[in-house]
PDB file of C-alpha atoms in Angstrom:
ATOM      1  CA  MET A1028       0.000   0.000   0.000  1.00 72.00           C
ATOM      2  CA  THR A1029       1.286   3.433  -0.916  1.00 86.00           C
ATOM      3  CA  VAL A1030       1.323   5.908   1.961  1.00 90.00           C
ATOM      4  CA  THR A1031       0.211   9.459   1.140  1.00 91.00           C
ATOM      5  CA  ILE A1032       0.345  12.799   2.881  1.00 92.00           C
ATOM      6  CA  SER A1033      -3.390  12.410   3.538  1.00 93.00           C
ATOM      7  CA  ASP A1034      -2.714   9.200   5.478  1.00 95.00           C
ATOM      8  CA  ILE A1035      -0.151  10.957   7.667  1.00 94.00           C
ATOM      9  CA  ALA A1036      -2.526  13.916   8.148  1.00 95.00           C
ATOM     10  CA  LYS A1037      -5.335  11.589   9.327  1.00 96.00           C
ATOM     11  CA  ILE A1038      -3.106   9.763  11.804  1.00 95.00           C
ATOM     12  CA  THR A1039      -1.554  12.931  13.238  1.00 95.00           C
ATOM     13  CA  GLY A1040      -4.726  15.045  13.094  1.00 95.00           C
ATOM     14  CA  LYS A1041      -2.830  17.731  11.207  1.00 94.00           C
ATOM     15  CA  ASN A1042      -3.775  19.583   8.045  1.00 93.00           C
ATOM     16  CA  ARG A1043      -2.468  18.104   4.744  1.00 92.00           C
ATOM     17  CA  SER A1044      -0.650  21.351   3.928  1.00 90.00           C
ATOM     18  CA  THR A1045       1.068  21.296   7.315  1.00 93.00           C
ATOM     19  CA  VAL A1046       2.189  17.699   6.764  1.00 93.00           C
ATOM     20  CA  SER A1047       3.389  18.564   3.263  1.00 89.00           C
ATOM     21  CA  ARG A1048       5.420  21.533   4.471  1.00 89.00           C
ATOM     22  CA  VAL A1049       7.008  19.552   7.292  1.00 92.00           C
ATOM     23  CA  LEU A1050       7.948  16.709   4.939  1.00 89.00           C
ATOM     24  CA  ARG A1051       9.444  19.227   2.476  1.00 83.00           C
ATOM     25  CA  ASN A1052      11.356  20.806   5.357  1.00 83.00           C
ATOM     26  CA  ASP A1053       9.739  24.170   4.620  1.00 82.00           C
ATOM     27  CA  THR A1054      11.246  26.362   7.336  1.00 82.00           C
ATOM     28  CA  ASP A1055       9.184  29.408   6.291  1.00 85.00           C
ATOM     29  CA  PHE A1056       6.065  27.778   7.727  1.00 84.00           C
ATOM     30  CA  PRO A1057       5.820  27.962  11.533  1.00 88.00           C
ATOM     31  CA  VAL A1058       5.159  24.545  13.066  1.00 91.00           C
ATOM     32  CA  SER A1059       5.786  23.594  16.662  1.00 91.00           C
ATOM     33  CA  GLU A1060       8.702  21.258  17.240  1.00 92.00           C
ATOM     34  CA  LYS A1061       6.302  18.751  18.826  1.00 94.00           C
ATOM     35  CA  SER A1062       4.084  18.669  15.710  1.00 93.00           C
ATOM     36  CA  ARG A1063       7.085  18.500  13.406  1.00 93.00           C
ATOM     37  CA  ARG A1064       8.506  15.539  15.350  1.00 94.00           C
ATOM     38  CA  GLU A1065       5.132  13.749  15.391  1.00 96.00           C
ATOM     39  CA  ILE A1066       4.677  14.115  11.614  1.00 94.00           C
ATOM     40  CA  LEU A1067       8.211  12.934  10.879  1.00 94.00           C
ATOM     41  CA  GLU A1068       7.880   9.945  13.237  1.00 96.00           C
ATOM     42  CA  VAL A1069       4.620   8.815  11.625  1.00 95.00           C
ATOM     43  CA  ALA A1070       6.108   9.265   8.144  1.00 94.00           C
ATOM     44  CA  LYS A1071       9.127   7.178   9.110  1.00 94.00           C
ATOM     45  CA  LYS A1072       6.995   4.489  10.765  1.00 95.00           C
ATOM     46  CA  LEU A1073       4.813   4.185   7.636  1.00 95.00           C
ATOM     47  CA  ASN A1074       7.857   4.266   5.303  1.00 93.00           C
ATOM     48  CA  TYR A1075       6.508   7.338   3.518  1.00 93.00           C
ATOM     49  CA  VAL A1076       8.225   8.180   0.231  1.00 88.00           C
ATOM     50  CA  PRO A1077       7.109  11.276  -1.676  1.00 82.00           C
ATOM     51  CA  ALA A1078       5.397  10.539  -4.994  1.00 81.00           C
ATOM     52  CA  HIS A1079       7.546  12.040  -7.729  1.00 78.00           C
ATOM     53  CA  PHE A1080       4.608  13.051  -9.923  1.00 80.00           C
ATOM     54  CA  ALA A1081       2.767  14.726  -7.008  1.00 77.00           C
ATOM     55  CA  ARG A1082       5.892  16.625  -6.007  1.00 77.00           C
ATOM     56  CA  SER A1083       6.393  17.754  -9.598  1.00 81.00           C
ATOM     57  CA  LEU A1084       2.788  18.855  -9.894  1.00 79.00           C
ATOM     58  CA  ALA A1085       2.940  20.827  -6.646  1.00 76.00           C
ATOM     59  CA  THR A1086       6.239  22.572  -7.419  1.00 78.00           C
ATOM     60  CA  GLY A1087       6.087  22.896 -11.215  1.00 81.00           C
ATOM     61  CA  LYS A1088       9.494  21.211 -11.469  1.00 85.00           C
ATOM     62  CA  SER A1089      10.458  17.979 -13.175  1.00 86.00           C
ATOM     63  CA  TYR A1090      13.383  17.298 -10.822  1.00 88.00           C
ATOM     64  CA  CYS A1091      15.332  16.211 -13.861  1.00 89.00           C
ATOM     65  CA  VAL A1092      18.659  17.516 -15.143  1.00 90.00           C
ATOM     66  CA  ALA A1093      19.794  16.632 -18.662  1.00 88.00           C
ATOM     67  CA  ILE A1094      23.280  16.075 -19.955  1.00 86.00           C
ATOM     68  CA  VAL A1095      23.205  17.035 -23.608  1.00 83.00           C
ATOM     69  CA  LEU A1096      25.545  14.833 -25.629  1.00 82.00           C
ATOM     70  CA  GLY A1097      26.717  16.141 -29.003  1.00 77.00           C
ATOM     71  CA  ASN A1098      28.060  12.770 -30.086  1.00 77.00           C
ATOM     72  CA  ALA A1099      26.708  10.176 -27.674  1.00 78.00           C
ATOM     73  CA  GLU A1100      28.949   7.308 -28.775  1.00 81.00           C
ATOM     74  CA  LYS A1101      32.117   9.406 -28.584  1.00 81.00           C
ATOM     75  CA  ASP A1102      31.140  11.178 -25.347  1.00 79.00           C
ATOM     76  CA  LEU A1103      30.230   7.952 -23.540  1.00 82.00           C
ATOM     77  CA  ALA A1104      33.369   6.179 -24.767  1.00 84.00           C
ATOM     78  CA  GLU A1105      35.652   8.934 -23.468  1.00 82.00           C
ATOM     79  CA  SER A1106      37.435   7.597 -20.382  1.00 80.00           C
ATOM     80  CA  GLY A1107      37.366  10.926 -18.553  1.00 78.00           C
ATOM     81  CA  PHE A1108      33.610  11.238 -18.916  1.00 81.00           C
ATOM     82  CA  SER A1109      32.699   8.200 -16.783  1.00 83.00           C
ATOM     83  CA  PRO A1110      33.838   9.660 -13.433  1.00 84.00           C
ATOM     84  CA  VAL A1111      32.164  12.978 -14.256  1.00 82.00           C
ATOM     85  CA  LEU A1112      28.917  11.213 -15.160  1.00 86.00           C
ATOM     86  CA  LEU A1113      29.045   9.108 -12.000  1.00 89.00           C
ATOM     87  CA  GLU A1114      29.630  12.115  -9.754  1.00 88.00           C
ATOM     88  CA  MET A1115      26.903  14.132 -11.474  1.00 88.00           C
ATOM     89  CA  THR A1116      24.492  11.235 -10.963  1.00 91.00           C
ATOM     90  CA  ARG A1117      25.389  10.946  -7.264  1.00 92.00           C
ATOM     91  CA  THR A1118      25.033  14.696  -6.737  1.00 90.00           C
ATOM     92  CA  CYS A1119      21.675  14.857  -8.495  1.00 89.00           C
ATOM     93  CA  LEU A1120      20.289  11.900  -6.526  1.00 89.00           C
ATOM     94  CA  LYS A1121      21.542  13.400  -3.271  1.00 88.00           C
ATOM     95  CA  HIS A1122      19.487  16.530  -4.006  1.00 85.00           C
ATOM     96  CA  GLY A1123      16.363  14.698  -5.193  1.00 84.00           C
ATOM     97  CA  TYR A1124      16.982  15.080  -8.921  1.00 87.00           C
ATOM     98  CA  HIS A1125      17.282  12.530 -11.692  1.00 89.00           C
ATOM     99  CA  LEU A1126      19.862  12.720 -14.434  1.00 90.00           C
ATOM    100  CA  THR A1127      19.004  11.954 -18.021  1.00 89.00           C
ATOM    101  CA  LEU A1128      21.187  11.716 -21.101  1.00 87.00           C
ATOM    102  CA  LEU A1129      19.905  13.664 -24.083  1.00 82.00           C
ATOM    103  CA  PRO A1130      21.718  12.720 -27.293  1.00 81.00           C
ATOM    104  CA  MET A1131      21.778  15.486 -29.891  1.00 76.00           C
ATOM    105  CA  ASP A1132      23.202  15.052 -33.359  1.00 65.00           C
ATOM    106  CA  ASN A1133      25.829  17.748 -33.942  1.00 55.00           C
ATOM    107  CA  SER A1134      25.291  17.553 -37.687  1.00 52.00           C
ATOM    108  CA  ASP A1135      21.651  18.586 -37.200  1.00 51.00           C
ATOM    109  CA  PRO A1136      21.224  20.132 -33.761  1.00 50.00           C
ATOM    110  CA  SER A1137      17.575  20.324 -32.817  1.00 62.00           C
ATOM    111  CA  ASP A1138      17.123  23.319 -30.575  1.00 75.00           C
ATOM    112  CA  ASN A1139      13.362  22.806 -30.923  1.00 78.00           C
ATOM    113  CA  GLU A1140      13.474  19.348 -29.313  1.00 79.00           C
ATOM    114  CA  LEU A1141      15.445  20.705 -26.376  1.00 79.00           C
ATOM    115  CA  LEU A1142      13.205  23.763 -26.013  1.00 84.00           C
ATOM    116  CA  GLU A1143      10.060  21.605 -26.108  1.00 85.00           C
ATOM    117  CA  MET A1144      11.415  19.679 -23.120  1.00 83.00           C
ATOM    118  CA  VAL A1145      11.900  22.948 -21.237  1.00 83.00           C
ATOM    119  CA  ARG A1146       8.523  24.363 -22.266  1.00 86.00           C
ATOM    120  CA  GLY A1147       6.867  21.101 -21.200  1.00 85.00           C
ATOM    121  CA  ARG A1148       8.690  21.307 -17.848  1.00 83.00           C
ATOM    122  CA  ARG A1149      10.375  17.958 -18.425  1.00 85.00           C
ATOM    123  CA  ILE A1150      13.864  19.329 -17.739  1.00 87.00           C
ATOM    124  CA  ASP A1151      14.877  21.828 -15.029  1.00 89.00           C
ATOM    125  CA  GLY A1152      18.517  22.358 -15.994  1.00 87.00           C
ATOM    126  CA  PHE A1153      21.269  21.295 -18.374  1.00 84.00           C
ATOM    127  CA  TYR A1154      24.896  20.305 -18.532  1.00 84.00           C
ATOM    128  CA  ILE A1155      25.710  21.156 -22.105  1.00 80.00           C
ATOM    129  CA  GLY A1156      28.430  22.033 -24.575  1.00 65.00           C
ATOM    130  CA  THR A1157      27.799  25.728 -25.124  1.00 55.00           C
ATOM    131  CA  ASN A1158      28.584  25.510 -28.810  1.00 64.00           C
ATOM    132  CA  MET A1159      25.694  23.083 -29.244  1.00 70.00           C
ATOM    133  CA  LEU A1160      22.917  25.652 -28.924  1.00 71.00           C
ATOM    134  CA  GLY A1161      21.952  28.371 -31.325  1.00 72.00           C
ATOM    135  CA  PRO A1162      21.593  31.981 -30.152  1.00 73.00           C
ATOM    136  CA  GLU A1163      17.768  31.822 -30.200  1.00 77.00           C
ATOM    137  CA  ALA A1164      17.746  28.757 -27.958  1.00 78.00           C
ATOM    138  CA  MET A1165      20.240  30.375 -25.579  1.00 76.00           C
ATOM    139  CA  GLU A1166      18.092  33.489 -25.440  1.00 78.00           C
ATOM    140  CA  GLU A1167      14.922  31.520 -24.635  1.00 82.00           C
ATOM    141  CA  LEU A1168      16.641  29.406 -21.986  1.00 80.00           C
ATOM    142  CA  SER A1169      17.999  32.585 -20.457  1.00 79.00           C
ATOM    143  CA  SER A1170      14.615  34.319 -20.458  1.00 82.00           C
ATOM    144  CA  ARG A1171      13.109  31.242 -18.775  1.00 82.00           C
ATOM    145  CA  LYS A1172      15.978  31.289 -16.251  1.00 82.00           C
ATOM    146  CA  VAL A1173      16.924  27.682 -17.035  1.00 84.00           C
ATOM    147  CA  PRO A1174      20.244  26.818 -15.369  1.00 84.00           C
ATOM    148  CA  ILE A1175      22.951  25.778 -17.823  1.00 81.00           C
ATOM    149  CA  VAL A1176      26.354  24.498 -16.751  1.00 80.00           C
ATOM    150  CA  THR A1177      29.285  23.611 -18.968  1.00 77.00           C
ATOM    151  CA  THR A1178      32.955  22.746 -18.734  1.00 72.00           C
ATOM    152  CA  GLU A1179      33.601  24.337 -22.117  1.00 66.00           C
ATOM    153  CA  LEU A1180      34.338  28.007 -22.400  1.00 60.00           C
ATOM    154  CA  ASP A1181      33.159  29.488 -25.665  1.00 61.00           C
ATOM    155  CA  PRO A1182      34.370  33.119 -25.582  1.00 59.00           C
ATOM    156  CA  GLN A1183      31.183  34.406 -27.228  1.00 58.00           C
ATOM    157  CA  ILE A1184      28.932  32.619 -24.731  1.00 60.00           C
ATOM    158  CA  ALA A1185      31.172  33.552 -21.784  1.00 60.00           C
ATOM    159  CA  LYS A1186      30.561  37.233 -22.523  1.00 60.00           C
ATOM    160  CA  THR A1187      26.800  36.800 -22.156  1.00 60.00           C
ATOM    161  CA  GLY A1188      26.941  35.465 -18.594  1.00 62.00           C
ATOM    162  CA  LEU A1189      24.085  33.063 -19.437  1.00 62.00           C
ATOM    163  CA  VAL A1190      26.020  29.898 -18.673  1.00 65.00           C
ATOM    164  CA  SER A1191      27.843  28.804 -15.539  1.00 66.00           C
ATOM    165  CA  VAL A1192      31.264  27.406 -16.344  1.00 63.00           C
ATOM    166  CA  VAL A1193      32.831  24.747 -14.153  1.00 68.00           C
ATOM    167  CA  ARG A1194      36.539  24.476 -14.727  1.00 64.00           C
ATOM    168  CA  LYS A1195      38.020  21.001 -14.963  1.00 65.00           C
ATOM    169  CA  ASP A1196      41.286  20.525 -13.117  1.00 64.00           C
ATOM    170  CA  ASP A1197      43.100  17.556 -14.628  1.00 65.00           C
ATOM    171  CA  GLY A1198      46.403  18.621 -13.038  1.00 69.00           C
ATOM    172  CA  PRO A1199      46.305  16.405  -9.915  1.00 71.00           C
ATOM    173  CA  GLY A1200      45.345  13.349 -11.969  1.00 71.00           C
ATOM    174  CA  LEU A1201      48.111  13.966 -14.478  1.00 72.00           C
ATOM    175  CA  GLN A1202      50.651  14.436 -11.696  1.00 78.00           C
ATOM    176  CA  GLU A1203      49.559  11.124 -10.162  1.00 80.00           C
ATOM    177  CA  LEU A1204      49.909   9.452 -13.562  1.00 78.00           C
ATOM    178  CA  VAL A1205      53.443  10.830 -14.032  1.00 80.00           C
ATOM    179  CA  ARG A1206      54.461   9.683 -10.519  1.00 82.00           C
ATOM    180  CA  GLU A1207      53.124   6.185 -11.225  1.00 81.00           C
ATOM    181  CA  LEU A1208      54.909   5.962 -14.577  1.00 80.00           C
ATOM    182  CA  VAL A1209      58.193   7.164 -13.042  1.00 82.00           C
ATOM    183  CA  SER A1210      57.827   4.607 -10.230  1.00 84.00           C
ATOM    184  CA  ARG A1211      57.528   1.899 -12.896  1.00 79.00           C
ATOM    185  CA  GLY A1212      60.764   2.975 -14.547  1.00 81.00           C
ATOM    186  CA  HIS A1213      59.502   5.130 -17.400  1.00 79.00           C
ATOM    187  CA  ARG A1214      61.826   8.014 -18.210  1.00 76.00           C
ATOM    188  CA  LYS A1215      60.165   9.493 -21.300  1.00 72.00           C
ATOM    189  CA  ILE A1216      56.579  10.497 -20.686  1.00 68.00           C
TER     190      ILE A1216
END
């Protein structure tokens, strides 16, 4: 049997909206510590898990972040991409988001497909190669305040301030590799 907020509200004698706010950890809503504890204890006892679709409906968010792949086969085969993908997945899950891979063909980029996902509220944010989107798509994503993160720095896009750039630091890994090769007797690296 699936446990709902209504079930918890009935057991605790609290209003559904109060239960919902406590379970979302909404600190803007004043609830006594006793009530908060009671709601959380009942939720734990009943093994309450929020319904993804109900949460999305209530907040207007999809809780989904997309990684846009320009060349899916090449991107997924790249050895350095696996740890990044794994860490992004862990981080998203930790914050209640799902990660989806969105393959786009670089030879025929479809800004419309991507924008339809945003307009339909199926995606809340993107990790994307900035050179993969046309200026119209960038403008619409910006006007909709859709978060975009990249590890690429296209000078033209950087000037706009529309995209957050995360710098990759391969230095420590390369230093470790050199140390390991030297320890194995390699002299020319």
